[in-house]
Amino acid sequence: ATGSTAKSHADLRAALEVALAFALIAAAIVVHRRPPSKNDSPTAHERSKARTQALLERLNRLRFLTTVVAGSLLGIGGPKRLVLTSLAAATIVTAGLGDADQAALVLVYVALASALVWGPLILFLLLGKRVIAFMEDAQGEVGRRQPQFTVYALLLLAALLVLDAANVLLT
């Protein structure tokens, strides 16, 4: 919105960032003050818990071969994974680094991407029922703290926008 060069419209860019930061702070205040909604009723929680329980029961019935095949398909294909890999490759190539640094970044990316796909699969294969119990506990905890996470995320993003606006004006 402010052009291809940051210096050409630095004041406008900083003003837009500060305005957006204020909007995010206002949204955080609204979320913080909002009373529990109708969706937070016990029946909604019970329905959500029943759906989660049904999903976990289906996961519990998976066989070893099915789990490995599903993990392989998730690890290899998928448009989102391919786009993210292409973006990572383009970023590494255009970063202006030497061959050794590029190779190191590729290895880090491959290790991280592999761990994010295969880690949960291996945990499920090794620890099965304990992982399911942990997932149930984690889901309940995240559900209870969702408004707090939203408020903190909005405030953090607002702070980053204000810092960037200050940086734009000072440079």
XYZ file of N, CA and C in Angstrom:
513
model
N 0.815 -1.195 0.000
C 0.000 0.000 0.000
C 0.856 1.255 0.000
N 2.081 1.150 0.464
C 2.926 2.348 0.553
C 3.989 2.390 -0.521
N 3.926 1.567 -1.532
C 4.914 1.602 -2.593
C 5.993 0.572 -2.414
N 6.881 0.490 -3.400
C 7.909 -0.543 -3.371
C 9.091 -0.179 -2.489
N 9.293 1.088 -2.201
C 10.402 1.472 -1.325
C 9.852 2.027 -0.027
N 10.437 1.617 1.064
C 9.949 2.028 2.383
C 10.227 3.511 2.645
N 11.293 4.065 2.081
C 11.654 5.452 2.366
C 10.736 6.446 1.671
N 10.087 6.049 0.581
C 9.265 6.995 -0.160
C 8.030 7.442 0.618
N 7.500 6.588 1.478
C 6.308 6.913 2.252
C 6.474 6.453 3.700
N 7.570 6.793 4.304
C 7.865 6.313 5.653
C 6.830 6.787 6.660
N 6.422 8.040 6.562
C 5.435 8.563 7.518
C 4.096 7.861 7.373
N 3.671 7.648 6.140
C 2.395 6.956 5.903
C 2.460 5.521 6.408
N 3.561 4.859 6.125
C 3.721 3.472 6.587
C 3.680 3.401 8.112
N 4.394 4.284 8.765
C 4.417 4.292 10.235
C 3.030 4.599 10.790
N 2.321 5.540 10.180
C 0.970 5.882 10.645
C 0.022 4.691 10.478
N 0.125 3.984 9.359
C -0.723 2.803 9.150
C -0.413 1.718 10.177
N 0.866 1.521 10.468
C 1.236 0.499 11.455
C 0.739 0.858 12.846
N 0.847 2.121 13.223
C 0.371 2.539 14.541
C -1.155 2.426 14.616
N -1.836 2.803 13.533
C -3.303 2.681 13.511
C -3.722 1.220 13.638
N -3.035 0.347 12.932
C -3.343 -1.081 13.037
C -3.028 -1.598 14.439
N -1.967 -1.103 15.038
C -1.624 -1.515 16.406
C -2.724 -1.108 17.376
N -3.243 0.116 17.227
C -4.348 0.548 18.098
C -5.590 -0.318 17.886
N -5.857 -0.680 16.632
C -7.005 -1.559 16.351
C -6.815 -2.918 17.017
N -5.597 -3.447 16.993
C -5.320 -4.730 17.637
C -5.449 -4.637 19.154
N -5.019 -3.523 19.722
C -5.165 -3.334 21.171
C -6.645 -3.258 21.537
N -7.428 -2.562 20.721
C -8.869 -2.486 20.973
C -9.505 -3.880 20.880
N -9.082 -4.664 19.904
C -9.609 -6.025 19.781
C -9.224 -6.863 20.999
N -8.002 -6.685 21.494
C -7.565 -7.426 22.682
C -8.413 -7.050 23.893
N -8.738 -5.758 24.027
C -9.576 -5.315 25.148
C -10.967 -5.926 25.039
N -11.507 -5.962 23.825
C -12.835 -6.549 23.620
C -12.827 -8.033 23.984
N -11.811 -8.746 23.543
C -11.723 -10.180 23.849
C -11.565 -10.392 25.348
N -10.763 -9.556 25.994
C -10.520 -9.695 27.433
C -11.781 -9.440 28.255
N -12.568 -8.469 27.830
C -13.762 -8.097 28.597
C -14.999 -8.904 28.222
N -14.941 -9.635 27.130
C -16.117 -10.358 26.653
C -16.501 -11.450 27.636
N -17.780 -11.488 28.002
C -18.222 -12.589 28.871
C -18.238 -13.886 28.082
N -18.249 -15.003 28.770
C -18.311 -16.285 28.056
C -19.524 -16.317 27.131
N -19.298 -16.770 25.914
C -20.380 -16.776 24.928
C -21.249 -18.016 25.094
N -22.302 -18.045 24.293
C -23.209 -19.192 24.334
C -22.495 -20.466 23.900
N -21.466 -20.309 23.068
C -20.715 -21.487 22.623
C -19.932 -22.122 23.766
N -19.746 -21.365 24.856
C -19.019 -21.893 26.003
C -19.924 -22.656 26.954
N -21.160 -22.905 26.553
C -22.097 -23.623 27.414
C -21.636 -25.057 27.599
N -22.057 -25.671 28.683
C -21.640 -27.058 28.927
C -22.046 -27.998 27.797
N -23.193 -27.747 27.166
C -23.602 -28.646 26.088
C -22.664 -28.543 24.898
N -22.182 -27.329 24.587
C -21.233 -27.177 23.488
C -19.927 -27.876 23.818
N -19.470 -27.742 25.062
C -18.252 -28.439 25.474
C -18.442 -29.948 25.429
N -19.610 -30.406 25.840
C -19.868 -31.844 25.816
C -19.886 -32.367 24.383
N -20.494 -31.609 23.460
C -20.518 -32.032 22.053
C -19.105 -32.057 21.496
N -18.315 -31.021 21.802
C -16.939 -30.969 21.324
C -16.128 -32.127 21.894
N -16.338 -32.410 23.173
C -15.613 -33.513 23.807
C -16.020 -34.842 23.199
N -17.314 -34.987 22.864
C -17.781 -36.231 22.247
C -17.154 -36.414 20.867
N -17.060 -35.331 20.079
C -16.426 -35.424 18.755
C -14.947 -35.772 18.903
N -14.287 -35.132 19.860
C -12.873 -35.416 20.090
C -12.678 -36.859 20.524
N -13.553 -37.318 21.399
C -13.461 -38.701 21.872
C -13.652 -39.685 20.718
N -14.594 -39.381 19.819
C -14.821 -40.248 18.663
C -13.587 -40.278 17.761
N -12.969 -39.117 17.551
C -11.755 -39.063 16.741
C -10.630 -39.858 17.389
N -10.471 -39.690 18.692
C -9.401 -40.414 19.390
C -9.663 -41.920 19.389
N -10.915 -42.319 19.443
C -11.238 -43.754 19.356
C -10.856 -44.305 17.990
N -11.129 -43.518 16.934
C -10.733 -43.963 15.589
C -9.217 -44.048 15.485
N -8.504 -43.069 16.069
C -7.038 -43.131 16.061
C -6.532 -44.346 16.816
N -7.214 -44.703 17.875
C -6.815 -45.835 18.697
C -6.940 -47.158 17.938
N -7.844 -47.208 16.973
C -8.064 -48.439 16.207
C -7.133 -48.567 15.002
N -6.306 -47.562 14.738
C -5.406 -47.637 13.590
C -4.368 -48.736 13.795
N -4.089 -49.418 12.727
C -3.054 -50.454 12.769
C -1.712 -49.839 12.379
N -0.659 -50.601 12.613
C 0.694 -50.123 12.347
C 0.862 -49.725 10.885
N 0.469 -50.580 9.957
C 0.650 -50.321 8.530
C -0.149 -49.087 8.101
N -1.376 -48.968 8.588
C -2.198 -47.808 8.254
C -1.548 -46.530 8.739
N -0.998 -46.558 9.936
C -0.346 -45.385 10.504
C 0.884 -44.998 9.690
N 1.674 -45.985 9.287
C 2.880 -45.709 8.503
C 2.511 -45.154 7.129
N 1.504 -45.728 6.482
C 1.085 -45.240 5.164
C 0.557 -43.813 5.264
N -0.281 -43.548 6.250
C -0.823 -42.198 6.425
C 0.296 -41.204 6.709
N 1.226 -41.566 7.561
C 2.357 -40.689 7.860
C 3.215 -40.440 6.630
N 3.405 -41.471 5.813
C 4.191 -41.308 4.583
C 3.505 -40.356 3.620
N 2.202 -40.529 3.445
C 1.480 -39.644 2.537
C 1.496 -38.203 3.032
N 1.329 -38.009 4.322
C 1.380 -36.655 4.872
C 2.779 -36.065 4.777
N 3.787 -36.907 4.895
C 5.164 -36.419 4.869
C 5.669 -36.093 3.490
N 5.125 -36.734 2.462
C 5.656 -36.557 1.107
C 4.841 -35.533 0.325
N 3.547 -35.666 0.332
C 2.722 -34.849 -0.562
C 2.004 -33.730 0.145
N 1.093 -33.180 -0.577
C 0.266 -32.108 -0.048
C 0.673 -30.769 -0.619
N -0.273 -30.045 -1.165
C 0.052 -28.758 -1.796
C 0.644 -27.750 -0.822
N 0.154 -27.720 0.398
C 0.672 -26.741 1.357
C 2.145 -27.032 1.659
N 2.476 -28.279 1.856
C 3.866 -28.648 2.147
C 4.776 -28.329 0.957
N 4.287 -28.586 -0.253
C 5.096 -28.300 -1.438
C 5.312 -26.796 -1.621
N 4.281 -25.991 -1.365
C 4.423 -24.538 -1.484
C 5.401 -24.020 -0.428
N 5.275 -24.501 0.809
C 6.197 -24.064 1.859
C 7.639 -24.463 1.543
N 7.815 -25.644 0.986
C 9.161 -26.082 0.604
C 9.712 -25.201 -0.500
N 8.875 -24.859 -1.482
C 9.317 -23.969 -2.570
C 9.689 -22.592 -2.030
N 8.890 -22.065 -1.110
C 9.204 -20.762 -0.526
C 10.506 -20.806 0.274
N 10.696 -21.882 1.021
C 11.936 -22.017 1.792
C 13.138 -22.104 0.856
N 13.003 -22.876 -0.223
C 14.108 -22.999 -1.181
C 14.412 -21.658 -1.834
N 13.377 -20.919 -2.231
C 13.599 -19.614 -2.852
C 14.259 -18.647 -1.873
N 13.852 -18.693 -0.622
C 14.442 -17.812 0.388
C 15.912 -18.141 0.603
N 16.226 -19.426 0.661
C 17.620 -19.839 0.869
C 18.486 -19.420 -0.311
N 17.986 -19.610 -1.534
C 18.773 -19.289 -2.722
C 18.988 -17.789 -2.857
N 17.968 -16.996 -2.548
C 18.088 -15.546 -2.731
C 18.706 -14.828 -1.537
N 19.094 -15.553 -0.500
C 19.663 -14.922 0.686
C 21.089 -14.437 0.472
N 21.714 -14.833 -0.613
C 23.068 -14.378 -0.894
C 24.123 -15.034 -0.033
N 23.872 -16.251 0.403
C 24.821 -16.966 1.247
C 25.724 -17.843 0.390
N 26.819 -18.281 0.988
C 27.722 -19.193 0.299
C 27.127 -20.589 0.223
N 27.793 -21.453 -0.537
C 27.298 -22.813 -0.730
C 27.201 -23.589 0.578
N 28.180 -23.441 1.443
C 28.166 -24.174 2.722
C 27.011 -23.703 3.602
N 26.776 -22.397 3.641
C 25.669 -21.877 4.445
C 24.320 -22.309 3.874
N 24.211 -22.306 2.549
C 22.968 -22.769 1.923
C 22.724 -24.239 2.240
N 23.769 -25.040 2.173
C 23.622 -26.465 2.481
C 23.198 -26.658 3.935
N 23.770 -25.872 4.831
C 23.395 -25.972 6.247
C 21.931 -25.606 6.447
N 21.468 -24.547 5.787
C 20.064 -24.155 5.901
C 19.131 -25.221 5.325
N 19.521 -25.834 4.226
C 18.708 -26.908 3.648
C 18.615 -28.074 4.624
N 19.728 -28.435 5.240
C 19.712 -29.535 6.213
C 18.836 -29.199 7.421
N 18.901 -27.967 7.892
C 18.056 -27.559 9.019
C 16.588 -27.632 8.626
N 16.257 -27.149 7.430
C 14.862 -27.186 6.975
C 14.364 -28.621 6.854
N 15.156 -29.478 6.239
C 14.750 -30.880 6.064
C 14.578 -31.564 7.414
N 15.488 -31.313 8.340
C 15.382 -31.922 9.672
C 14.134 -31.435 10.400
N 13.880 -30.138 10.350
C 12.709 -29.579 11.030
C 11.413 -30.078 10.407
N 11.333 -30.050 9.082
C 10.120 -30.518 8.404
C 9.885 -31.999 8.674
N 10.947 -32.790 8.661
C 10.802 -34.223 8.925
C 10.362 -34.483 10.357
N 10.946 -33.754 11.293
C 10.584 -33.944 12.700
C 9.125 -33.578 12.954
N 8.639 -32.531 12.294
C 7.250 -32.114 12.500
C 6.249 -33.128 11.949
N 6.657 -33.893 10.950
C 5.756 -34.912 10.393
C 5.947 -36.255 11.097
N 7.189 -36.684 11.215
C 7.444 -38.024 11.736
C 7.431 -38.091 13.259
N 7.704 -36.982 13.928
C 7.703 -36.973 15.388
C 6.379 -37.440 15.982
N 5.250 -36.826 15.604
C 3.971 -37.287 16.143
C 3.653 -38.729 15.772
N 4.030 -39.126 14.571
C 3.785 -40.507 14.146
C 4.552 -41.489 15.023
N 5.816 -41.208 15.267
C 6.635 -42.103 16.102
C 6.126 -42.116 17.538
N 5.751 -40.934 18.053
C 5.190 -40.883 19.404
C 3.928 -41.730 19.507
N 3.072 -41.640 18.488
C 1.838 -42.413 18.518
C 2.135 -43.909 18.466
N 3.100 -44.299 17.636
C 3.429 -45.718 17.535
C 4.031 -46.251 18.832
N 4.864 -45.454 19.486
C 5.537 -45.917 20.690
C 4.679 -45.805 21.952
N 3.922 -44.716 22.052
C 3.241 -44.437 23.308
C 1.720 -44.481 23.221
N 1.161 -44.705 22.055
C -0.259 -44.849 21.803
C -1.222 -44.213 22.788
N -1.668 -44.988 23.773
C -2.711 -44.545 24.699
C -2.263 -43.370 25.567
N -0.987 -43.321 25.931
C -0.510 -42.193 26.735
C -0.554 -40.895 25.926
N -0.235 -40.987 24.631
C -0.290 -39.804 23.778
C -1.730 -39.330 23.635
N -2.654 -40.254 23.518
C -4.064 -39.889 23.408
C -4.528 -39.192 24.680
N -4.147 -39.716 25.831
C -4.513 -39.070 27.096
C -3.888 -37.678 27.194
N -2.643 -37.546 26.757
C -1.979 -36.246 26.764
C -2.692 -35.267 25.834
N -3.118 -35.748 24.649
C -3.839 -34.894 23.706
C -5.157 -34.406 24.297
N -5.852 -35.279 24.993
C -7.118 -34.878 25.625
C -6.879 -33.798 26.682
N -5.866 -33.992 27.505
C -5.541 -32.996 28.531
C -5.119 -31.667 27.902
N -4.282 -31.743 26.868
C -3.803 -30.526 26.207
C -4.951 -29.778 25.545
N -5.872 -30.503 24.921
C -7.005 -29.850 24.282
C -7.871 -29.132 25.316
N -8.105 -29.744 26.441
C -8.885 -29.099 27.489
C -8.197 -27.857 28.023
N -6.889 -27.936 28.211
C -6.124 -26.790 28.725
C -6.131 -25.640 27.723
N -5.927 -25.944 26.453
C -5.943 -24.891 25.430
C -7.333 -24.269 25.334
N -8.362 -25.082 25.429
C -9.725 -24.551 25.389
C -10.006 -23.598 26.539
N -9.498 -23.917 27.706
C -9.705 -23.038 28.861
C -8.921 -21.731 28.735
N -7.774 -21.782 28.091
C -6.909 -20.595 28.012
C -7.002 -19.859 26.680
N -7.898 -20.252 25.809
C -8.006 -19.638 24.486
C -8.131 -18.109 24.532
N -9.024 -17.549 25.356
C -9.111 -16.078 25.384
C -7.800 -15.407 25.813
N -7.103 -15.997 26.775
C -5.829 -15.418 27.216
C -4.811 -15.438 26.081
N -4.725 -16.555 25.362
C -3.786 -16.651 24.244
C -4.111 -15.604 23.180
N -5.388 -15.413 22.915
C -5.801 -14.440 21.908
C -5.393 -13.031 22.323
N -5.627 -12.674 23.566
C -5.277 -11.338 24.054
C -3.764 -11.120 23.955
N -2.990 -12.076 24.432
C -1.530 -11.918 24.398
C -1.000 -11.860 22.968
N -1.549 -12.656 22.080
C -1.108 -12.637 20.681
C -1.417 -11.287 20.034
N -2.607 -10.747 20.289
C -2.963 -9.441 19.733
C -2.065 -8.339 20.279
N -1.786 -8.366 21.580
C -0.919 -7.348 22.174
C 0.520 -7.459 21.669
N 1.003 -8.680 21.500
C 2.356 -8.870 20.978
C 2.467 -8.348 19.548
N 1.476 -8.652 18.723
C 1.492 -8.176 17.351
C 1.412 -6.651 17.312
N 0.598 -6.054 18.174
C 0.512 -4.595 18.246
C 1.861 -4.001 18.645
N 2.528 -4.599 19.618
C 3.841 -4.098 20.050
C 4.858 -4.186 18.909
N 4.828 -5.278 18.170
C 5.753 -5.416 17.039
C 5.480 -4.369 15.968
N 4.209 -4.066 15.723
C 3.883 -3.027 14.748
C 4.381 -1.656 15.198
N 4.210 -1.349 16.482
C 4.680 -0.061 16.992
C 6.210 0.013 16.914
N 6.884 -1.067 17.241
C 8.353 -1.078 17.142
C 8.808 -0.882 15.702
N 8.129 -1.522 14.760
C 8.493 -1.367 13.359
C 8.214 0.055 12.889
N 7.100 0.644 13.341
C 6.794 2.027 12.967
C 7.872 2.968 13.507
N 8.301 2.737 14.740
C 9.376 3.565 15.315
C 10.670 3.398 14.524
N 10.961 2.182 14.128
C 12.158 1.909 13.332
C 12.083 2.611 11.983
N 10.912 2.610 11.355
C 10.732 3.266 10.063
C 10.969 4.773 10.200
N 10.439 5.345 11.260
C 10.595 6.798 11.437
C 12.021 7.201 11.806
N 12.732 6.325 12.514
C 14.092 6.660 12.936
C 15.136 6.430 11.859
N 14.792 5.669 10.829
C 15.777 5.406 9.768
C 15.563 6.276 8.558
